[in-house]
Coordinates of C-alpha atoms in Angstrom, one line a residue:
M701 CA 0.0 -0.1 0.0
T702 CA 1.3 3.2 -1.0
I703 CA 1.9 6.4 1.3
L704 CA -1.5 8.1 -0.2
E705 CA -3.7 4.9 -0.2
A706 CA -2.3 4.3 3.7
S707 CA -3.5 8.0 4.1
E708 CA -6.9 7.9 2.6
R709 CA -7.8 4.3 3.9
Y710 CA -6.7 4.9 7.3
Q711 CA -7.4 8.7 7.7
I712 CA -3.6 9.1 8.6
P713 CA -2.4 12.5 7.9
L714 CA 0.5 12.5 5.1
E715 CA 2.6 14.6 7.5
I716 CA 2.8 11.8 9.9
L717 CA 3.5 9.0 7.2
R718 CA 6.5 11.0 6.1
E719 CA 7.8 11.7 9.7
Y720 CA 7.6 7.9 10.2
E721 CA 9.4 7.3 6.9
R722 CA 12.0 10.2 7.9
W723 CA 12.6 8.5 11.7
G724 CA 13.4 5.0 9.7
L725 CA 11.4 2.8 11.8
C726 CA 9.4 1.2 8.8
G727 CA 9.9 -2.5 9.3
A728 CA 9.2 -4.3 6.0
V729 CA 8.4 -1.0 4.2
K730 CA 10.0 -1.0 1.0
Q731 CA 10.6 1.4 -1.7
V732 CA 8.7 -0.1 -5.1
M733 CA 9.5 2.3 -8.0
G734 CA 10.3 5.3 -5.4
E735 CA 7.2 4.9 -3.3
W736 CA 6.9 3.0 0.3
Q737 CA 4.8 0.3 0.6
Y738 CA 3.3 -0.3 4.0
D739 CA 2.4 -3.6 5.3
D740 CA 0.2 -4.7 8.2
Q741 CA 3.1 -4.2 10.7
D742 CA 3.6 -0.4 9.4
L743 CA -0.2 0.1 10.0
E744 CA -0.1 -1.3 13.6
R745 CA 2.9 1.3 14.4
L746 CA 1.2 4.0 12.7
S747 CA -1.8 3.4 14.7
L748 CA 0.1 3.6 18.1
I749 CA 1.8 6.5 16.6
L750 CA -1.5 8.4 16.1
T751 CA -2.5 7.5 19.6
L752 CA 0.8 8.8 21.2
H753 CA 0.0 12.0 19.2
D754 CA -3.8 11.8 20.4
I755 CA -2.6 11.8 23.9
G756 CA 0.1 14.7 23.9
F757 CA 3.3 13.2 22.9
T758 CA 5.4 15.6 21.0
S759 CA 7.0 14.0 17.8
E760 CA 10.1 13.8 19.6
E761 CA 8.3 12.0 22.1
V762 CA 6.6 9.9 20.0
E763 CA 10.0 9.1 18.1
T764 CA 11.7 8.1 21.3
Y765 CA 8.7 5.9 22.3
M766 CA 8.7 4.2 18.9
R767 CA 12.5 3.4 18.8
L768 CA 12.3 2.1 22.3
L769 CA 9.4 0.0 21.3
L770 CA 11.4 -1.4 18.4
E771 CA 14.7 -2.0 20.8
Q772 CA 12.2 -4.0 23.0
R773 CA 14.6 -5.2 25.4
G774 CA 14.4 -3.5 28.8
T775 CA 12.6 -0.6 27.4
G776 CA 9.2 -1.4 28.9
K777 CA 9.9 0.7 32.3
K778 CA 11.2 3.6 30.1
R779 CA 7.9 3.6 28.1
L780 CA 5.6 3.1 31.1
R781 CA 7.7 6.0 32.8
M782 CA 6.9 8.0 29.5
L783 CA 3.1 7.1 29.6
E784 CA 3.0 7.9 33.3
Q785 CA 4.5 11.2 33.0
K786 CA 1.5 12.3 30.4
R787 CA -0.6 10.6 32.2
K788 CA 0.1 13.1 35.3
A789 CA 0.1 16.2 33.0
A790 CA -3.4 14.9 31.6
L791 CA -4.8 14.9 35.3
D792 CA -3.2 18.1 36.2
E793 CA -4.6 19.9 33.5
I794 CA -8.1 18.3 34.3
H795 CA -7.6 19.4 37.7
F796 CA -6.7 22.8 36.9
R797 CA -9.9 22.9 34.4
E798 CA -12.0 21.7 37.2
R799 CA -10.9 24.5 39.6
Q800 CA -11.8 26.7 36.6
V801 CA -15.2 25.6 36.0
A802 CA -15.8 25.6 40.0
R803 CA -14.7 29.4 39.7
M804 CA -16.9 30.2 36.7
D805 CA -19.9 28.4 38.3
G806 CA -19.4 30.7 41.4
L807 CA -19.4 33.8 39.4
R808 CA -22.5 32.7 37.4
H809 CA -24.3 31.9 40.8
R810 CA -23.4 35.3 42.2
L811 CA -24.3 37.3 39.0
L812 CA -27.8 35.1 38.8
Q813 CA -28.5 35.9 42.6
E814 CA -27.9 39.4 41.6
Q815 CA -30.4 39.3 38.7
Q816 CA -32.8 37.6 40.7
S817 CA -32.7 40.4 43.3
T818 CA -32.8 43.0 40.9
E819 CA -36.0 41.4 39.0
E820 CA -37.8 41.2 42.5
A821 CA -36.8 44.5 43.6
E822 CA -38.3 45.4 40.2
R823 CA -41.8 44.1 41.0

């Protein structure tokens, strides 16, 4: 499957596919008549790359994670540490947003009370 076919069929942005090729992480990908040909294993790796991007990994972090994955031996702890760091950052962001929403709700509540008092006074 060519880069365009993989992009269209699996909705993978071309820049992600080109990045993958640039990293040299293609296992069985072969160049045929100047075009990369992707196999099922490559598509599985690309799926993981998309997941890593979706959960907030930078391109550099994705490349590091994928290189560790391909090394396999003794890299599980490093990859787990990377995932745990992203998880902690995501939870910190969630908690920050929850505090923001609570403060907004407090302001909204006060404003609604003021409006209600004004309407009652006008009656």
